[in-house]
């Protein structure tokens, strides 16, 4: 159990490891340092409350922060994370192609979701659309936590077209 | 194209993708040692980092897209779906009653108005293909099942993304005003000191039968009770409250505060001594005003405190 002051102390202690995580996830050491600084500011702004596993909590915060930054970077670079860029009439805007790509990917994700077995879809929907924790999903579905993990892993494999043939096969 | 990104330099094979998915799914349950193992795995091979990057960023984008893409089926289904708890969706009978109570008299006779409201988090409603309305927290809007090109903003802020159709103009009414789109992304906000229209893309006409002011991307119009004020806004900042984290690059601090107020569904008063400041930085919105506002205030070297039903941001130590 710890409070935000305890978290700040732990941050200083774990700083090298957190930096290693951010360096592995981000494009440059400079960006990793920048993200670490942002993490520090966030910890500073947290209201004190008990946290069961503070080290894991810090790593998770750092990792989520890295993902947020990567999503933003990819979006800026107009790579492939533009899932729903709902823009007005394509004919009036030069990024029509981008919008088509986004819609295409969304359609594909919906198709994969629709083709999932009921329990897998239920686990994924609860976890990622409703934001329910895996532990809570296990309780609701009356299965073990590792069974929830397996359902989600197989679900993600389908989204990445690694198993469970869908109508898209590129 | 992907090769320009240093993280995506490698193309991971299926086995590495499976491993990345395992790490991603198990993240919630990892302890301190588990995280160290994860870092070691990431560092072991650039393909590992690439695979994890694909899985994690795709997951974030996919989940956000799917959440937006599953709006309440307002046109043919009165029951709120399981995924959309928190929506206030009136059935057709209660919608008619609500319409009567709200004093909506200007709606066409063939209309079927219904109201949507948000609590603590924003929601996106697909009105028709290519057209959507995203409500900020604590906002209310009246829509029409029979006419997806008409909306009435009752309170709060809404970002509209409109597919332009010259034959079917999209109109938003609020108070005594009308905004008609000319193919665009724009936001309308109402507040205690008037309403504001800001355009991110394309253009709109405000009160086409009255003042008929045309606004283009980056234009902002403030409609007070006895004054109309025009200013400019960075188009990216229009509707920025939709995002979980919002970055500001050298904007008037008032703009950042306004965005934060919309993101959290609260009213925030900025101490006059801070009004002329500018703000650069990134704020994260958790949806909890008690966390987000003091955090933002701290970033500016000030203090955020709750005062009745509004929040006050003032220099540290000074009583509001």
PDB file of C-alpha atoms in Angstrom, chain A residues 49-168:
ATOM      1  CA  UNK A  49      -4.948   6.507  -2.590  1.00  0.00           C
ATOM      2  CA  UNK A  50      -3.847   3.004  -1.749  1.00  0.00           C
ATOM      3  CA  UNK A  51      -2.348   0.981  -4.595  1.00  0.00           C
ATOM      4  CA  UNK A  52      -1.884  -2.758  -4.199  1.00  0.00           C
ATOM      5  CA  UNK A  53       1.286  -3.223  -6.272  1.00  0.00           C
ATOM      6  CA  UNK A  54       2.921   0.200  -6.726  1.00  0.00           C
ATOM      7  CA  UNK A  55       5.815  -1.007  -8.912  1.00  0.00           C
ATOM      8  CA  UNK A  56       3.464  -2.760 -11.341  1.00  0.00           C
ATOM      9  CA  UNK A  57       1.257   0.343 -11.238  1.00  0.00           C
ATOM     10  CA  UNK A  58       4.165   2.579 -12.302  1.00  0.00           C
ATOM     11  CA  UNK A  59       5.179   0.243 -15.111  1.00  0.00           C
ATOM     12  CA  UNK A  60       1.595   0.056 -16.338  1.00  0.00           C
ATOM     13  CA  UNK A  61       1.309   3.857 -16.305  1.00  0.00           C
ATOM     14  CA  UNK A  62       4.582   4.136 -18.223  1.00  0.00           C
ATOM     15  CA  UNK A  63       3.527   1.517 -20.734  1.00  0.00           C
ATOM     16  CA  UNK A  64       0.115   3.115 -21.327  1.00  0.00           C
ATOM     17  CA  UNK A  65       1.801   6.456 -21.715  1.00  0.00           C
ATOM     18  CA  UNK A  66       4.108   4.935 -24.337  1.00  0.00           C
ATOM     19  CA  UNK A  67       1.117   3.509 -26.207  1.00  0.00           C
ATOM     20  CA  UNK A  68      -0.663   6.890 -26.134  1.00  0.00           C
ATOM     21  CA  UNK A  69       2.429   8.534 -27.548  1.00  0.00           C
ATOM     22  CA  UNK A  70       2.854   5.896 -30.216  1.00  0.00           C
ATOM     23  CA  UNK A  71      -0.789   6.248 -31.288  1.00  0.00           C
ATOM     24  CA  UNK A  72      -0.307  10.018 -31.529  1.00  0.00           C
ATOM     25  CA  UNK A  73       2.963   9.642 -33.454  1.00  0.00           C
ATOM     26  CA  UNK A  74       1.491   7.178 -35.912  1.00  0.00           C
ATOM     27  CA  UNK A  75      -1.566   9.344 -36.384  1.00  0.00           C
ATOM     28  CA  UNK A  76       0.582  12.366 -37.046  1.00  0.00           C
ATOM     29  CA  UNK A  77       2.612  10.382 -39.524  1.00  0.00           C
ATOM     30  CA  UNK A  78      -0.692   9.312 -41.080  1.00  0.00           C
ATOM     31  CA  UNK A  79       0.328   5.732 -40.867  1.00  0.00           C
ATOM     32  CA  UNK A  80      -2.218   3.144 -40.096  1.00  0.00           C
ATOM     33  CA  UNK A  81      -3.915   3.991 -36.843  1.00  0.00           C
ATOM     34  CA  UNK A  82      -6.567   6.242 -38.308  1.00  0.00           C
ATOM     35  CA  UNK A  83      -9.465   4.004 -37.585  1.00  0.00           C
ATOM     36  CA  UNK A  84     -12.285   6.449 -37.553  1.00  0.00           C
ATOM     37  CA  UNK A  85     -11.465   9.732 -39.016  1.00  0.00           C
ATOM     38  CA  UNK A  86     -14.981  10.739 -39.779  1.00  0.00           C
ATOM     39  CA  UNK A  87     -14.495  13.573 -42.139  1.00  0.00           C
ATOM     40  CA  UNK A  88     -17.051  15.310 -44.313  1.00  0.00           C
ATOM     41  CA  UNK A  89     -17.636  14.519 -47.946  1.00  0.00           C
ATOM     42  CA  UNK A  90     -14.628  12.798 -49.435  1.00  0.00           C
ATOM     43  CA  UNK A  91     -14.869  14.731 -52.681  1.00  0.00           C
ATOM     44  CA  UNK A  92     -14.211  17.992 -50.868  1.00  0.00           C
ATOM     45  CA  UNK A  93     -11.206  16.803 -48.931  1.00  0.00           C
ATOM     46  CA  UNK A  94      -7.826  15.510 -50.001  1.00  0.00           C
ATOM     47  CA  UNK A  95      -7.630  12.857 -47.311  1.00  0.00           C
ATOM     48  CA  UNK A  96     -10.471  10.827 -48.744  1.00  0.00           C
ATOM     49  CA  UNK A  97      -8.133   7.924 -49.232  1.00  0.00           C
ATOM     50  CA  UNK A  98      -7.165   8.006 -45.612  1.00  0.00           C
ATOM     51  CA  UNK A  99     -10.789   8.004 -44.614  1.00  0.00           C
ATOM     52  CA  UNK A 100     -11.466   5.023 -46.844  1.00  0.00           C
ATOM     53  CA  UNK A 101      -8.579   3.197 -45.224  1.00  0.00           C
ATOM     54  CA  UNK A 102      -9.951   3.972 -41.787  1.00  0.00           C
ATOM     55  CA  UNK A 103     -13.437   2.804 -42.684  1.00  0.00           C
ATOM     56  CA  UNK A 104     -12.002  -0.289 -44.294  1.00  0.00           C
ATOM     57  CA  UNK A 105     -10.107  -1.230 -41.155  1.00  0.00           C
ATOM     58  CA  UNK A 106     -13.119  -0.565 -38.962  1.00  0.00           C
ATOM     59  CA  UNK A 107     -15.298  -2.719 -41.210  1.00  0.00           C
ATOM     60  CA  UNK A 108     -12.728  -5.461 -41.012  1.00  0.00           C
ATOM     61  CA  UNK A 109     -12.556  -5.264 -37.214  1.00  0.00           C
ATOM     62  CA  UNK A 110     -16.351  -5.430 -37.031  1.00  0.00           C
ATOM     63  CA  UNK A 111     -16.359  -8.442 -39.342  1.00  0.00           C
ATOM     64  CA  UNK A 112     -13.770 -10.227 -37.198  1.00  0.00           C
ATOM     65  CA  UNK A 113     -15.750  -9.420 -34.067  1.00  0.00           C
ATOM     66  CA  UNK A 114     -18.977 -10.684 -35.619  1.00  0.00           C
ATOM     67  CA  UNK A 115     -17.288 -13.940 -36.658  1.00  0.00           C
ATOM     68  CA  UNK A 116     -15.970 -14.672 -33.154  1.00  0.00           C
ATOM     69  CA  UNK A 117     -17.463 -17.437 -31.040  1.00  0.00           C
ATOM     70  CA  UNK A 118     -19.959 -15.984 -28.559  1.00  0.00           C
ATOM     71  CA  UNK A 119     -17.780 -16.310 -25.410  1.00  0.00           C
ATOM     72  CA  UNK A 120     -14.745 -14.787 -27.122  1.00  0.00           C
ATOM     73  CA  UNK A 121     -16.771 -11.855 -28.406  1.00  0.00           C
ATOM     74  CA  UNK A 122     -18.333 -11.398 -24.985  1.00  0.00           C
ATOM     75  CA  UNK A 123     -14.916 -11.331 -23.271  1.00  0.00           C
ATOM     76  CA  UNK A 124     -13.469  -8.912 -25.812  1.00  0.00           C
ATOM     77  CA  UNK A 125     -16.499  -6.612 -25.737  1.00  0.00           C
ATOM     78  CA  UNK A 126     -16.522  -6.476 -21.953  1.00  0.00           C
ATOM     79  CA  UNK A 127     -12.784  -5.839 -21.806  1.00  0.00           C
ATOM     80  CA  UNK A 128     -12.351  -3.301 -24.561  1.00  0.00           C
ATOM     81  CA  UNK A 129     -15.729  -1.696 -25.270  1.00  0.00           C
ATOM     82  CA  UNK A 130     -17.155  -1.669 -21.750  1.00  0.00           C
ATOM     83  CA  UNK A 131     -13.794  -1.320 -19.987  1.00  0.00           C
ATOM     84  CA  UNK A 132     -14.414  -4.102 -17.470  1.00  0.00           C
ATOM     85  CA  UNK A 133     -11.343  -5.548 -15.695  1.00  0.00           C
ATOM     86  CA  UNK A 134     -10.272  -9.087 -16.533  1.00  0.00           C
ATOM     87  CA  UNK A 135     -10.891 -10.197 -12.972  1.00  0.00           C
ATOM     88  CA  UNK A 136     -14.443  -8.845 -13.090  1.00  0.00           C
ATOM     89  CA  UNK A 137     -15.008 -10.523 -16.484  1.00  0.00           C
ATOM     90  CA  UNK A 138     -13.913 -13.845 -14.959  1.00  0.00           C
ATOM     91  CA  UNK A 139     -16.517 -13.395 -12.214  1.00  0.00           C
ATOM     92  CA  UNK A 140     -19.265 -12.367 -14.603  1.00  0.00           C
ATOM     93  CA  UNK A 141     -18.585 -15.186 -17.054  1.00  0.00           C
ATOM     94  CA  UNK A 142     -17.965 -17.631 -14.220  1.00  0.00           C
ATOM     95  CA  UNK A 143     -14.576 -18.764 -15.564  1.00  0.00           C
ATOM     96  CA  UNK A 144     -10.976 -18.446 -14.324  1.00  0.00           C
ATOM     97  CA  UNK A 145      -8.800 -15.411 -14.941  1.00  0.00           C
ATOM     98  CA  UNK A 146      -6.485 -17.457 -17.147  1.00  0.00           C
ATOM     99  CA  UNK A 147      -9.491 -18.615 -19.194  1.00  0.00           C
ATOM    100  CA  UNK A 148     -10.357 -14.936 -19.756  1.00  0.00           C
ATOM    101  CA  UNK A 149      -6.767 -14.273 -20.829  1.00  0.00           C
ATOM    102  CA  UNK A 150      -6.900 -17.167 -23.284  1.00  0.00           C
ATOM    103  CA  UNK A 151     -10.165 -15.942 -24.814  1.00  0.00           C
ATOM    104  CA  UNK A 152      -8.699 -12.459 -25.233  1.00  0.00           C
ATOM    105  CA  UNK A 153      -5.416 -13.751 -26.677  1.00  0.00           C
ATOM    106  CA  UNK A 154      -7.277 -15.815 -29.260  1.00  0.00           C
ATOM    107  CA  UNK A 155      -9.492 -12.835 -29.983  1.00  0.00           C
ATOM    108  CA  UNK A 156      -6.518 -10.559 -30.609  1.00  0.00           C
ATOM    109  CA  UNK A 157      -4.926 -13.237 -32.799  1.00  0.00           C
ATOM    110  CA  UNK A 158      -8.050 -13.064 -34.958  1.00  0.00           C
ATOM    111  CA  UNK A 159      -7.856  -9.295 -35.240  1.00  0.00           C
ATOM    112  CA  UNK A 160      -4.288  -9.705 -36.443  1.00  0.00           C
ATOM    113  CA  UNK A 161      -5.414 -12.454 -38.802  1.00  0.00           C
ATOM    114  CA  UNK A 162      -3.185 -15.008 -37.136  1.00  0.00           C
ATOM    115  CA  UNK A 163      -5.888 -17.628 -36.710  1.00  0.00           C
ATOM    116  CA  UNK A 164      -9.583 -18.189 -37.244  1.00  0.00           C
ATOM    117  CA  UNK A 165      -9.999 -17.461 -40.954  1.00  0.00           C
ATOM    118  CA  UNK A 166     -12.131 -14.439 -41.705  1.00  0.00           C
ATOM    119  CA  UNK A 167     -13.322 -13.036 -44.980  1.00  0.00           C
ATOM    120  CA  UNK A 168     -10.271 -10.796 -45.251  1.00  0.00           C
TER     121      UNK A 168
END
